[in-house]
């Protein structure tokens, strides 16, 4: 049975935090961005895991409900290492929602049910990104912060920007088709039975690949372009709907997508 000593993970994360904190402390604007990223991370992670639990519950599996996971209480969903990674690296994970596919309703296969539950998390993140992008768009469209000081209005806009990008980042990262991420379970559903069995037998290989990609910093290289493409697509949607150029308005505030 493949196992990974989590002490190495903790050491790596500790080094990354110490390395990054120096830069944040020396740069007040970066420190402010970090502080504003905290609520963004909590929102993205909480809704992501809640969506998994909610989907499983609706499909007939009461396991998440019995474990108190069908809730928007952040304390039920945050996983410390994944939280730190999402905060500093822009991608991470929450505490996995445990499910029992055997308990799914009879009119749905276990494989399909697992795929639906897995997709629910990233889908929720992308929906939130769209919602908060429209909130940002309405603020610009109707000048809703006109009576707010420039300092506070900047904080609100940066916070919304952080929420949008954290949700896109978490959603895209979890769609990578490598165990233990959601994308692997979605992909598994569409694979032939023999391929599913092969994947199950060789999961440890993909875990190693996943860890290598993560530790070497390749995850960011892979998903950053995708995140920006999705973000630009959402901005175009909001801009076209509201008749504004949201990307340009953000650029005027020094926020580049």
CSV table of C-alpha atoms in Angstrom, one decimal:
chain,number,residue,atom,x,y,z
A,1,UNK,CA,0.0,0.0,0.0
A,2,UNK,CA,1.4,3.4,-1.0
A,3,UNK,CA,1.8,5.9,1.8
A,4,UNK,CA,3.3,9.4,2.0
A,5,UNK,CA,4.9,10.8,5.1
A,6,UNK,CA,3.0,14.0,5.8
A,7,UNK,CA,6.0,15.4,7.8
A,8,UNK,CA,7.7,16.2,4.5
A,9,UNK,CA,4.6,18.0,3.4
A,10,UNK,CA,4.5,20.0,6.6
A,11,UNK,CA,8.2,20.9,6.2
A,12,UNK,CA,7.7,22.0,2.6
A,13,UNK,CA,4.7,24.2,3.5
A,14,UNK,CA,6.5,25.7,6.5
A,15,UNK,CA,9.5,26.7,4.3
A,16,UNK,CA,7.1,28.2,1.7
A,17,UNK,CA,5.3,30.2,4.4
A,18,UNK,CA,8.5,31.5,6.0
A,19,UNK,CA,10.0,32.4,2.6
A,20,UNK,CA,6.8,34.3,1.5
A,21,UNK,CA,6.2,36.0,4.8
A,22,UNK,CA,9.5,38.0,4.6
A,23,UNK,CA,8.3,39.6,1.3
A,24,UNK,CA,4.8,40.3,2.7
A,25,UNK,CA,6.2,42.0,5.9
A,26,UNK,CA,8.6,44.2,3.9
A,27,UNK,CA,5.8,45.2,1.4
A,28,UNK,CA,2.7,46.7,3.1
A,29,UNK,CA,0.6,46.4,0.0
A,30,UNK,CA,1.4,42.7,-0.4
A,31,UNK,CA,0.6,42.2,3.3
A,32,UNK,CA,-2.8,43.9,2.8
A,33,UNK,CA,-3.5,41.6,-0.2
A,34,UNK,CA,-2.6,38.6,1.9
A,35,UNK,CA,-5.0,39.7,4.7
A,36,UNK,CA,-7.8,40.3,2.1
A,37,UNK,CA,-7.1,36.9,0.7
A,38,UNK,CA,-8.1,35.2,4.0
A,39,UNK,CA,-11.8,35.7,3.6
A,40,UNK,CA,-11.5,34.8,-0.1
A,41,UNK,CA,-9.9,31.5,0.8
A,42,UNK,CA,-12.5,30.8,3.5
A,43,UNK,CA,-15.4,31.5,1.1
A,44,UNK,CA,-13.9,29.4,-1.8
A,45,UNK,CA,-13.0,26.4,0.4
A,46,UNK,CA,-16.2,26.4,2.4
A,47,UNK,CA,-18.5,26.5,-0.6
A,48,UNK,CA,-16.4,24.0,-2.5
A,49,UNK,CA,-16.7,21.4,0.2
A,50,UNK,CA,-20.3,22.2,1.0
A,51,UNK,CA,-21.2,21.6,-2.6
A,52,UNK,CA,-19.6,18.1,-2.5
A,53,UNK,CA,-21.6,17.3,0.7
A,54,UNK,CA,-24.8,18.8,-0.6
A,55,UNK,CA,-24.6,16.9,-3.9
A,56,UNK,CA,-24.0,13.6,-2.1
A,57,UNK,CA,-26.8,14.3,0.3
A,58,UNK,CA,-29.2,15.0,-2.6
A,59,UNK,CA,-28.2,11.8,-4.3
A,60,UNK,CA,-29.2,9.8,-1.2
A,61,UNK,CA,-25.9,9.4,0.7
A,62,UNK,CA,-26.4,10.6,4.2
A,63,UNK,CA,-22.7,10.2,5.2
A,64,UNK,CA,-21.8,13.9,4.8
A,65,UNK,CA,-24.9,15.0,6.7
A,66,UNK,CA,-24.2,12.5,9.5
A,67,UNK,CA,-20.6,14.0,9.7
A,68,UNK,CA,-22.0,17.5,9.9
A,69,UNK,CA,-20.6,18.5,6.4
A,70,UNK,CA,-23.9,19.8,4.9
A,71,UNK,CA,-23.2,23.2,6.3
A,72,UNK,CA,-21.6,26.5,5.4
A,73,UNK,CA,-19.6,26.6,8.7
A,74,UNK,CA,-16.0,27.1,7.5
A,75,UNK,CA,-14.6,25.1,10.5
A,76,UNK,CA,-16.2,22.0,9.2
A,77,UNK,CA,-14.5,22.2,5.8
A,78,UNK,CA,-11.0,23.8,6.2
A,79,UNK,CA,-7.9,21.6,5.9
A,80,UNK,CA,-4.9,23.5,7.3
A,81,UNK,CA,-2.3,22.5,4.7
A,82,UNK,CA,-4.7,23.0,1.8
A,83,UNK,CA,-5.8,26.4,3.3
A,84,UNK,CA,-2.2,27.6,3.5
A,85,UNK,CA,-1.5,26.5,0.0
A,86,UNK,CA,-4.6,28.2,-1.4
A,87,UNK,CA,-3.6,31.4,0.5
A,88,UNK,CA,0.0,31.5,-0.6
A,89,UNK,CA,0.1,29.6,-3.9
A,90,UNK,CA,-3.4,30.3,-5.3
A,91,UNK,CA,-4.4,26.6,-5.4
A,92,UNK,CA,-5.2,24.1,-2.6
A,93,UNK,CA,-7.9,22.0,-1.1
A,94,UNK,CA,-10.3,21.6,1.8
A,95,UNK,CA,-11.0,18.7,4.1
A,96,UNK,CA,-12.3,15.9,1.9
A,97,UNK,CA,-16.0,15.1,2.1
A,98,UNK,CA,-16.4,11.4,2.8
A,99,UNK,CA,-19.1,9.6,0.8
A,100,UNK,CA,-20.5,6.1,0.5
A,101,UNK,CA,-21.5,5.6,-3.2
A,102,UNK,CA,-23.4,2.4,-2.2
A,103,UNK,CA,-26.0,4.7,-0.6
A,104,UNK,CA,-26.8,6.6,-3.8
A,105,UNK,CA,-30.3,6.4,-5.1
A,106,UNK,CA,-31.0,3.3,-7.2
A,107,UNK,CA,-31.6,5.3,-10.4
A,108,UNK,CA,-28.0,6.4,-10.6
A,109,UNK,CA,-24.8,4.3,-10.9
A,110,UNK,CA,-22.1,4.7,-8.2
A,111,UNK,CA,-19.6,5.9,-10.8
A,112,UNK,CA,-22.0,8.6,-12.1
A,113,UNK,CA,-22.9,9.6,-8.6
A,114,UNK,CA,-19.2,10.0,-7.7
A,115,UNK,CA,-18.6,12.1,-10.8
A,116,UNK,CA,-21.5,14.4,-10.0
A,117,UNK,CA,-20.4,14.8,-6.4
A,118,UNK,CA,-16.8,15.5,-7.6
A,119,UNK,CA,-17.9,18.0,-10.2
A,120,UNK,CA,-20.2,19.9,-7.7
A,121,UNK,CA,-17.2,21.5,-5.9
A,122,UNK,CA,-15.4,23.0,-8.8
A,123,UNK,CA,-18.7,24.0,-10.4
A,124,UNK,CA,-19.7,25.9,-7.2
A,125,UNK,CA,-16.4,27.8,-7.3
A,126,UNK,CA,-16.9,28.8,-10.9
A,127,UNK,CA,-20.5,29.9,-10.1
A,128,UNK,CA,-19.3,32.0,-7.2
A,129,UNK,CA,-16.6,33.6,-9.5
A,130,UNK,CA,-19.4,34.6,-11.9
A,131,UNK,CA,-21.6,35.9,-9.1
A,132,UNK,CA,-18.9,38.1,-7.5
A,133,UNK,CA,-17.8,39.3,-10.9
A,134,UNK,CA,-21.3,40.6,-11.5
A,135,UNK,CA,-21.2,42.2,-8.0
A,136,UNK,CA,-18.0,43.9,-9.0
A,137,UNK,CA,-19.6,44.9,-12.3
A,138,UNK,CA,-22.6,46.4,-10.6
A,139,UNK,CA,-20.4,48.4,-8.3
A,140,UNK,CA,-18.6,50.0,-11.4
A,141,UNK,CA,-21.8,50.3,-13.5
A,142,UNK,CA,-23.8,52.2,-10.8
A,143,UNK,CA,-20.9,53.8,-9.0
A,144,UNK,CA,-22.1,52.2,-5.7
A,145,UNK,CA,-18.9,53.2,-3.8
A,146,UNK,CA,-19.2,56.9,-4.7
A,147,UNK,CA,-19.8,57.9,-1.1
A,148,UNK,CA,-17.1,55.6,0.3
A,149,UNK,CA,-13.5,56.8,0.9
A,150,UNK,CA,-11.0,55.8,-1.7
A,151,UNK,CA,-9.1,53.6,0.8
A,152,UNK,CA,-12.2,51.6,1.7
A,153,UNK,CA,-13.5,51.4,-1.8
A,154,UNK,CA,-10.1,50.0,-2.9
A,155,UNK,CA,-10.2,47.4,-0.2
A,156,UNK,CA,-13.7,46.3,-1.2
A,157,UNK,CA,-12.7,46.0,-4.9
A,158,UNK,CA,-9.5,44.1,-4.1
A,159,UNK,CA,-11.4,41.8,-1.8
A,160,UNK,CA,-13.9,41.0,-4.5
A,161,UNK,CA,-11.1,40.5,-7.0
A,162,UNK,CA,-9.5,38.0,-4.5
A,163,UNK,CA,-12.7,36.1,-4.1
A,164,UNK,CA,-13.1,35.8,-7.9
A,165,UNK,CA,-9.6,34.5,-8.5
A,166,UNK,CA,-9.5,32.2,-5.4
A,167,UNK,CA,-12.7,30.5,-6.6
A,168,UNK,CA,-11.4,30.2,-10.2
A,169,UNK,CA,-8.1,28.9,-8.9
A,170,UNK,CA,-9.6,26.3,-6.5
A,171,UNK,CA,-12.1,25.2,-9.2
A,172,UNK,CA,-9.5,24.8,-12.0
A,173,UNK,CA,-6.9,23.1,-9.7
A,174,UNK,CA,-9.4,20.5,-8.5
A,175,UNK,CA,-10.4,19.7,-12.1
A,176,UNK,CA,-6.8,18.4,-12.8
A,177,UNK,CA,-7.4,14.7,-13.7
A,178,UNK,CA,-4.9,13.3,-11.2
A,179,UNK,CA,-5.8,11.5,-7.9
A,180,UNK,CA,-6.7,12.7,-5.3
A,181,UNK,CA,-8.3,15.7,-7.1
A,182,UNK,CA,-11.9,15.9,-8.2
A,183,UNK,CA,-10.9,15.7,-11.9
A,184,UNK,CA,-9.7,12.2,-11.6
A,185,UNK,CA,-13.1,11.0,-10.3
A,186,UNK,CA,-14.9,12.8,-13.1
A,187,UNK,CA,-12.6,11.3,-15.7
A,188,UNK,CA,-12.9,7.9,-14.2
A,189,UNK,CA,-16.7,7.8,-14.8
A,190,UNK,CA,-16.1,8.2,-18.6
A,191,UNK,CA,-13.3,5.5,-18.8
A,192,UNK,CA,-14.0,1.9,-19.8
A,193,UNK,CA,-14.2,-0.6,-17.0
A,194,UNK,CA,-10.8,-2.1,-17.6
A,195,UNK,CA,-9.3,1.4,-17.6
A,196,UNK,CA,-11.0,2.2,-14.3
A,197,UNK,CA,-9.6,-0.9,-12.8
A,198,UNK,CA,-6.1,0.0,-14.0
A,199,UNK,CA,-6.5,3.5,-12.6
A,200,UNK,CA,-7.6,2.1,-9.2
A,201,UNK,CA,-4.6,-0.3,-9.1
A,202,UNK,CA,-2.1,2.4,-10.0
A,203,UNK,CA,-3.4,5.3,-8.0
A,204,UNK,CA,-0.1,5.5,-6.1
A,205,UNK,CA,1.7,6.3,-9.3
A,206,UNK,CA,-0.5,9.3,-9.9
A,207,UNK,CA,-0.2,10.4,-6.3
A,208,UNK,CA,3.6,10.6,-6.9
A,209,UNK,CA,3.1,12.5,-10.1
A,210,UNK,CA,0.7,14.9,-8.3
A,211,UNK,CA,3.1,15.5,-5.4
A,212,UNK,CA,6.0,16.0,-7.8
A,213,UNK,CA,4.0,18.6,-9.9
A,214,UNK,CA,3.0,20.3,-6.7
A,215,UNK,CA,6.4,20.4,-5.0
A,216,UNK,CA,8.2,21.5,-8.1
A,217,UNK,CA,5.8,24.4,-8.6
A,218,UNK,CA,4.6,23.0,-11.9
A,219,UNK,CA,0.9,23.1,-10.9
A,220,UNK,CA,0.9,26.9,-11.0
A,221,UNK,CA,2.6,26.9,-14.4
A,222,UNK,CA,0.0,24.5,-15.7
A,223,UNK,CA,-3.1,26.1,-14.4
A,224,UNK,CA,-2.3,29.8,-14.3
A,225,UNK,CA,-3.0,30.3,-18.1
A,226,UNK,CA,-6.3,28.4,-17.7
A,227,UNK,CA,-7.2,30.6,-14.7
A,228,UNK,CA,-6.5,33.7,-16.7
A,229,UNK,CA,-8.5,32.5,-19.7
A,230,UNK,CA,-11.5,31.7,-17.6
A,231,UNK,CA,-11.2,35.0,-15.7
A,232,UNK,CA,-11.1,37.0,-19.0
A,233,UNK,CA,-14.1,35.0,-20.2
A,234,UNK,CA,-16.1,35.8,-17.1
A,235,UNK,CA,-15.1,39.5,-17.4
A,236,UNK,CA,-16.2,39.6,-21.0
A,237,UNK,CA,-19.5,38.0,-19.9
A,238,UNK,CA,-20.0,40.7,-17.3
A,239,UNK,CA,-18.8,43.5,-19.5
A,240,UNK,CA,-21.1,42.5,-22.3
A,241,UNK,CA,-24.1,42.0,-20.0
A,242,UNK,CA,-23.7,45.3,-18.2
A,243,UNK,CA,-22.3,47.4,-21.0
A,244,UNK,CA,-19.0,48.2,-19.4
A,245,UNK,CA,-15.4,47.2,-19.8
A,246,UNK,CA,-14.7,45.6,-16.5
A,247,UNK,CA,-11.1,44.5,-17.4
A,248,UNK,CA,-10.2,48.1,-18.3
A,249,UNK,CA,-11.8,49.5,-15.2
A,250,UNK,CA,-9.7,47.1,-13.1
A,251,UNK,CA,-6.6,48.0,-15.0
A,252,UNK,CA,-7.2,51.7,-14.1
A,253,UNK,CA,-7.0,50.6,-10.5
A,254,UNK,CA,-3.8,48.7,-11.0
A,255,UNK,CA,-5.4,45.3,-11.1
A,256,UNK,CA,-4.3,43.3,-14.1
A,257,UNK,CA,-5.9,40.0,-15.3
